Coordinates of C-alpha atoms in Angstrom, one line a residue:
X1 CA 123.3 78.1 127.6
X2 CA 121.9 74.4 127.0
X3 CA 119.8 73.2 124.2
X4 CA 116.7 71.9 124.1
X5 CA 116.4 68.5 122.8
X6 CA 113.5 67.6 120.7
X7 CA 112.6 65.6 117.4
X8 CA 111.4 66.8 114.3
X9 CA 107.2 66.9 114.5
X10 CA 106.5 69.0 111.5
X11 CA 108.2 69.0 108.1
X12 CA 107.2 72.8 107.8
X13 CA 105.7 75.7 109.7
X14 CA 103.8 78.1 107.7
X15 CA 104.7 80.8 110.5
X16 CA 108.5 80.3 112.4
X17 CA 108.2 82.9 115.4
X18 CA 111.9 84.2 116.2
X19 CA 112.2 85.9 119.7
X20 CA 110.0 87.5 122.6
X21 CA 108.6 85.2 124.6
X22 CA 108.3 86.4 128.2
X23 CA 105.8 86.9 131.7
X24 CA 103.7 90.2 132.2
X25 CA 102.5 91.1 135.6
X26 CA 99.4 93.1 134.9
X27 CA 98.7 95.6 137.8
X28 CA 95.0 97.4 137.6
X29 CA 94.9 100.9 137.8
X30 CA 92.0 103.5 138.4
X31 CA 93.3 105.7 135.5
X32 CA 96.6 106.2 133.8
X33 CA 98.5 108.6 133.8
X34 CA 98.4 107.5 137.5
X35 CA 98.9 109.9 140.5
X36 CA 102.0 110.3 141.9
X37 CA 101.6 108.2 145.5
X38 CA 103.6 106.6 147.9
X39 CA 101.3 103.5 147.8
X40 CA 97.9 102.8 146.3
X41 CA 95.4 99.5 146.6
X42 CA 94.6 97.8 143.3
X43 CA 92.8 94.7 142.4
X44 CA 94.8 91.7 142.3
X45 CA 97.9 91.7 140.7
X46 CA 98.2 88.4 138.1
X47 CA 101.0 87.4 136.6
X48 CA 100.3 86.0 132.5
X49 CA 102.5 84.3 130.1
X50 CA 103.1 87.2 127.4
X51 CA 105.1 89.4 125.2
X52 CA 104.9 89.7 121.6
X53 CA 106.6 86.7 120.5
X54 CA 104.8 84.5 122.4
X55 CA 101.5 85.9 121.1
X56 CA 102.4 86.0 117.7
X57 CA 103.5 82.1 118.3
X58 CA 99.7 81.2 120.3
X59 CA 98.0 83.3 118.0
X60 CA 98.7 81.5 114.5
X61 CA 98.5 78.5 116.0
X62 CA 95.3 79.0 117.1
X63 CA 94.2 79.9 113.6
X64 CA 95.1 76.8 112.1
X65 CA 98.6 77.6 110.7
X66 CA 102.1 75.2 111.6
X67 CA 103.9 77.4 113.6
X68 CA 107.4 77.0 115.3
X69 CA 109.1 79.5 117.8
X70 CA 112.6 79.4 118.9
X71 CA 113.6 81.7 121.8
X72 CA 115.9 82.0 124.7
X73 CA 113.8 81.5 128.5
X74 CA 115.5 81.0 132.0
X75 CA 116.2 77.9 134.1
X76 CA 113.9 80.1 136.5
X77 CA 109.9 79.7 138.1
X78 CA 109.1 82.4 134.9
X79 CA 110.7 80.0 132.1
X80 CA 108.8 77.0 133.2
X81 CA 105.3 79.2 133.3
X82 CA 106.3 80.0 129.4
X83 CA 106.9 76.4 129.0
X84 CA 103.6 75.3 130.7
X85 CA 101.9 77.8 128.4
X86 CA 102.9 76.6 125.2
X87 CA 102.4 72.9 126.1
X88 CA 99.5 71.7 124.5
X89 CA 98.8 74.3 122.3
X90 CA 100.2 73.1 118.5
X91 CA 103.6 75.7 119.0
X92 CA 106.5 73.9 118.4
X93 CA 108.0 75.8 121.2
X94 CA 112.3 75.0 120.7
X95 CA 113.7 77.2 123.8
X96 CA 117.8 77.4 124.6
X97 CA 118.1 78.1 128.3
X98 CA 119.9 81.4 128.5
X99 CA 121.4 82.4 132.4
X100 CA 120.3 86.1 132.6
X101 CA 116.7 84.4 133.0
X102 CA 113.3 85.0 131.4
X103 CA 112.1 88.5 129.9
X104 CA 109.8 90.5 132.4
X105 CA 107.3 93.7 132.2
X106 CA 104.9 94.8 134.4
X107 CA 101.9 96.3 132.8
X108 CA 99.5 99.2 134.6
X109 CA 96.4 98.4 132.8
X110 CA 93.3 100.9 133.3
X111 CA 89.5 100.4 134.1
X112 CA 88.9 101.3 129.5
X113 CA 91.6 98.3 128.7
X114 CA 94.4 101.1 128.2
X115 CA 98.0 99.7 129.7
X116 CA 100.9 101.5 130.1
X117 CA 103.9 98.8 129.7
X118 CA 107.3 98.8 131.6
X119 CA 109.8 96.2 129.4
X120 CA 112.7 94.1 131.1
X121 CA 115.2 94.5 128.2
X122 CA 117.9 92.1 130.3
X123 CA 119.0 90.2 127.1
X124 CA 122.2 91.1 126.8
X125 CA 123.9 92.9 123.6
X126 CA 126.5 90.0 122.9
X127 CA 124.1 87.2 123.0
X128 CA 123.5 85.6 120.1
X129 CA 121.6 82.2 119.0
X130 CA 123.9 79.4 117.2
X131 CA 123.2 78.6 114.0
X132 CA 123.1 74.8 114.7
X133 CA 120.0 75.8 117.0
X134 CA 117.6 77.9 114.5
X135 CA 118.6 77.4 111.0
X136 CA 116.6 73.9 110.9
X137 CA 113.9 75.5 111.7
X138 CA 114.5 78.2 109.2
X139 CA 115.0 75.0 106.1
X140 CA 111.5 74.1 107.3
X141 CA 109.4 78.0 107.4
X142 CA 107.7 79.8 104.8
X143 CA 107.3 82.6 106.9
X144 CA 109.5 84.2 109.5
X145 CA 108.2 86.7 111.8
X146 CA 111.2 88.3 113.8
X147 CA 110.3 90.2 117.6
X148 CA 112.6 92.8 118.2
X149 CA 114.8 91.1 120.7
X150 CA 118.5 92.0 119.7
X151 CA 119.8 88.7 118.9
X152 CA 117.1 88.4 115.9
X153 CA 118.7 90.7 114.0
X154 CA 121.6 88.2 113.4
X155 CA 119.1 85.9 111.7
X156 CA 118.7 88.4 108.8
X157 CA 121.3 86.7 106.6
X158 CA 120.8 83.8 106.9
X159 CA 116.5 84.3 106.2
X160 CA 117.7 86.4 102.9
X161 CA 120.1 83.4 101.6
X162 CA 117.4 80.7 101.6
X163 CA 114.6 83.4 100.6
X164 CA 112.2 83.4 102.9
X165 CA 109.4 86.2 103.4
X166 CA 109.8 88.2 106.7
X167 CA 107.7 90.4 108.7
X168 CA 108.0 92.5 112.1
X169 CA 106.6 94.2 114.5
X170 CA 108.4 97.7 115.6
X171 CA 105.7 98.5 118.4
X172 CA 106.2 102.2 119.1
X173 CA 108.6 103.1 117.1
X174 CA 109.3 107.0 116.3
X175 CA 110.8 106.5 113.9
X176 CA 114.5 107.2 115.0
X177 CA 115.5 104.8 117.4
X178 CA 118.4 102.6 115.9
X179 CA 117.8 99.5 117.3
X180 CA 114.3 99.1 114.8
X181 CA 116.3 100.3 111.8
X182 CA 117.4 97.6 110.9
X183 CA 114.3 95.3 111.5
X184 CA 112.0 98.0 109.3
X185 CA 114.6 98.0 106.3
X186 CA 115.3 94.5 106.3
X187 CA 111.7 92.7 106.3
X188 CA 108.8 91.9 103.8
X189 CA 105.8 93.4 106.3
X190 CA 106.6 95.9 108.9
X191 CA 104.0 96.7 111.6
X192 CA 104.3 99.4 114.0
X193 CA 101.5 101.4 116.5
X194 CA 101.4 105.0 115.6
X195 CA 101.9 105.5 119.3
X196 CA 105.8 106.8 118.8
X197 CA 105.8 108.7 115.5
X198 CA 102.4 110.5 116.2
X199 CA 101.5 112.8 113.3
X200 CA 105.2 111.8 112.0
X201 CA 103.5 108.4 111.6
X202 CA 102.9 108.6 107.7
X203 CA 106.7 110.1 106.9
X204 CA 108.1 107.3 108.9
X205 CA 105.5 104.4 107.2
X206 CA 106.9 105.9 103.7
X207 CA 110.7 106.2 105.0
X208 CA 110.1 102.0 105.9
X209 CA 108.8 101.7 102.2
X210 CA 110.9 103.6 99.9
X211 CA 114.3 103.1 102.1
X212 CA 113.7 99.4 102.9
X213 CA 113.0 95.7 101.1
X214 CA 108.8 96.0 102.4
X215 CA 106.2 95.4 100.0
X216 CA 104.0 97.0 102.9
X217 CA 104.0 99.0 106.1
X218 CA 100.8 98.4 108.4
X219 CA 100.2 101.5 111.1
X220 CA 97.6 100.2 113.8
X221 CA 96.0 102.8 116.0
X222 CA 94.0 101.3 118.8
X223 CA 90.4 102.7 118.4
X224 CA 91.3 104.3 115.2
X225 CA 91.5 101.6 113.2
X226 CA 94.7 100.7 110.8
X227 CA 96.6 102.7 108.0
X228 CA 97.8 99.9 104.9
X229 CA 100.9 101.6 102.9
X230 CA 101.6 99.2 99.8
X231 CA 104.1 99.4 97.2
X232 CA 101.6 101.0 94.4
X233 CA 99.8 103.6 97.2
X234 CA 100.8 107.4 97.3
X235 CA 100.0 107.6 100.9
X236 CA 98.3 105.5 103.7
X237 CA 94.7 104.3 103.4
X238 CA 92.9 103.8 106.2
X239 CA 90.9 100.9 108.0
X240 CA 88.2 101.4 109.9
X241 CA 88.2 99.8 112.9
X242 CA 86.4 96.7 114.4
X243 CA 83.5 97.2 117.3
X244 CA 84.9 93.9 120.0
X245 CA 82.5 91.0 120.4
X246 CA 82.4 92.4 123.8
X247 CA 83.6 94.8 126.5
X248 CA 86.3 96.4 125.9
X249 CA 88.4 95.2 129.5
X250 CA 92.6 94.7 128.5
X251 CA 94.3 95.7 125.7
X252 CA 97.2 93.7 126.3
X253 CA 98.0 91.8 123.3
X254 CA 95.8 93.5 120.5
X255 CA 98.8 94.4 118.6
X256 CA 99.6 90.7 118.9
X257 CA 96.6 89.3 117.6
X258 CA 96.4 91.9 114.8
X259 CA 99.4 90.7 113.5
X260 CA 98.2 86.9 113.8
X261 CA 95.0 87.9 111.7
X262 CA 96.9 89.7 109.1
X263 CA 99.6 87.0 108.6
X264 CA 96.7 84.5 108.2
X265 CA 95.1 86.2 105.6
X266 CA 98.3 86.1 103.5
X267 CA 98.8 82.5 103.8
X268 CA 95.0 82.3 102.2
X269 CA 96.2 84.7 99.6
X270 CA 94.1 87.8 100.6
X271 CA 94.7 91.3 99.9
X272 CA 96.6 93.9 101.7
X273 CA 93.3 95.4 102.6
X274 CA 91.7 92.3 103.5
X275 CA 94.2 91.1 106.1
X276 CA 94.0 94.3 107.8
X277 CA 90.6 94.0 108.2
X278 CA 91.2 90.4 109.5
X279 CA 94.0 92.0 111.9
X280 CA 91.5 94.5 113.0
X281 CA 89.2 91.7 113.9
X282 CA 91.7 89.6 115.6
X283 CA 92.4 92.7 118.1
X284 CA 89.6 93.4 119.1
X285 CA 88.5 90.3 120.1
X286 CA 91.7 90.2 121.9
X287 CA 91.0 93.7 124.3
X288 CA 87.8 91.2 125.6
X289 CA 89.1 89.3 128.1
X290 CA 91.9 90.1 130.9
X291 CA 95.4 89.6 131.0
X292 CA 97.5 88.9 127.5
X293 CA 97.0 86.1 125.0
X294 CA 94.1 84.6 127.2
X295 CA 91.5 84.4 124.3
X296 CA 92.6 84.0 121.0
X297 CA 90.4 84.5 117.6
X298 CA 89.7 81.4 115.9
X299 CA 89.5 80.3 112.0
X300 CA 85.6 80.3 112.0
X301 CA 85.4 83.9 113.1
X302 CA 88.1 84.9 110.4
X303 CA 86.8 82.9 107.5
X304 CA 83.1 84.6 108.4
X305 CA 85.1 87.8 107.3
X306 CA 83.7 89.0 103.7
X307 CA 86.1 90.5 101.4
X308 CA 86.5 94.1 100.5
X309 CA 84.5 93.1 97.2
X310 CA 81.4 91.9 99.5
X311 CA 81.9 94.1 102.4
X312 CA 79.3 97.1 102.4
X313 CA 80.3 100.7 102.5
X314 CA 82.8 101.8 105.4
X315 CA 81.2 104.2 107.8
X316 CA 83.5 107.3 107.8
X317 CA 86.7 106.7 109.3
X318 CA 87.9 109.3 112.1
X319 CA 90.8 110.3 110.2
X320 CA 90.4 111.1 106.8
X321 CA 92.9 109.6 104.5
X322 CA 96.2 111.4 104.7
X323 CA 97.4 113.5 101.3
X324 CA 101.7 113.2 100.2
X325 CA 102.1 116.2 102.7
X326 CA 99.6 115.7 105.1
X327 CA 100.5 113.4 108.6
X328 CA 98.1 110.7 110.0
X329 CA 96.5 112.4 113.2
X330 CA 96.1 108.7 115.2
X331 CA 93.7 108.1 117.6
X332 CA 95.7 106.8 121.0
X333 CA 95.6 103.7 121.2

């Protein structure tokens, strides 16, 4: 692996993005699950500059905060589009070139923005990032925000011995898998989809919690909204969701941008309440336009926000608020 040399722009980042950068190929589909078929015509296939990382990186950025990334790409066509993408854009993109090339996935994504996402895991297990690479970027951060790429996990020593706030995103997680254990009981704010865990969803949100170093647990679940679990909270309360500014046409980086609005309402000191409901803003503006990370939520549109204090009454949320026994019953996302 090489280095990427660069000089030193920014004396902090208010957000320090650790890991998945990648390139999604997004394939329309006339429904998913699809039908078993030797071959089928689709609209064109695109390829987009994706994965969470990289939208976690575009998305803060694009709301104003200093934000740093450090990742591994490929000397390969894929690495440079990554490269191209975060030119210009206020990332402080610091990439080693690693030789088993940049991350894939190709995406099914249906005619009501549903996708159905196949992940090219080829990091390997014994790759690690040196030190000299990413811990002056880690002096500089007052927030790191770790994908779930293997090699991040080494980073957690080194973020707890200079103190530093940390948050994650598990995806789908059931709950069970071993490679997000360690990322949910090692960071500050863990968000997950209640996609894996199902009605397991609040058992594994309190497991995070009690077992764990989080001061809060944040379930999204697509058109149901959001479930906050906070240190003082007996069990999950709900958010409502957020109508998009628009059709609803790719899904693809909602989770993303939910995490981008939620982490900018903590650097202006909002509630846990209050950033979900800037999270649930931030996604759905994000299912509004095709492919991932293509249109990103802005400051204005956040700050316009009110808070819970001037926000009017709730409508009724789909799933009433779970009890200590009773599961969350998701809506898919």
């Amino acid at each position: 692996m090489t280095f990427q040399q660069v000089s030193e722009p920014y004396d902090a980042y208010d957000v320090l993005v650790v890991g998945g950068s990648g390139v999604d190929t997004v394939v329309p589909v006339g429904a998913l699950p699809i039908p078993l078929t030797d071959s089928s015509a689709v609209p064109p296939i695109r390829e987009w500059v994706g994965h969470t990382g990289t939208g976690v990186a575009l998305g803060c950025a694009a709301l104003g905060l200093t934000t740093g990334f450090v990742d591994f790409i490929g000397d390969d066509h894929h690495g440079s589009l990554v490269r191209e993408r975060m030119a210009a854009t206020g990332v402080d993109f610091r990439p080693l070139i690693s030789p088993h090339g940049t991350r894939r996935a190709v995406n099914l994504v249906a005619p009501d923005g549903r996708r159905m996402s196949f992940y090219d895991a080829r990091d390997p297990l014994d790759l690690r990032m040196p030190p000299e690479h990413y811990l002056p970027a880690l002096r500089r951060a007052r927030h790191v925000h770790l994908s779930i790429t293997h090699f991040s996990r080494f980073l957690y020593d080194d973020i707890e011995a200079l103190g530093l706030p940390v948050s994650t995103d598990l995806h789908d997680w059931d709950g069970l898998t071993e490679h997000h254990r360690e990322f949910a009981l090692r960071s500050d704010l863990v968000f997950l989809s209640t996609a894996g865990a199902g009605e397991r969803i609040a058992s594994v949100m309190r497991e995070i919690l009690h077992e764990g170093r989080a001061e809060a647990v944040i379930a999204t679940a697509g058109a149901g909204g959001a479930y906050v679990l906070g240190s003082d909270d007996r069990s999950p309360r709900p958010v409502p969701a957020v109508v998009p500014p628009g059709p609803v046409v790719d899904t693809n980086g909602a989770g993303d941008a939910f995490t981008c609005g939620f982490l900018y309402g903590r650097h202006l000191g909002r509630s846990l309440e209050d950033c979900a409901r800037l999270g649930a803003v931030a996604g759905a503006h994000a299912c509004t336009s095709p492919g991932t990370h293509t249109t990103l939520v802005g400051p204005d549109v956040l700050r316009a926000v009110p808070t819970t204090a001037q926000a009017p009454a709730a409508p009724p949320h789909p799933t009433a608020p779970p009890g200590a026994d009773q599961p969350l019953r998701p809506t898919p996302p």
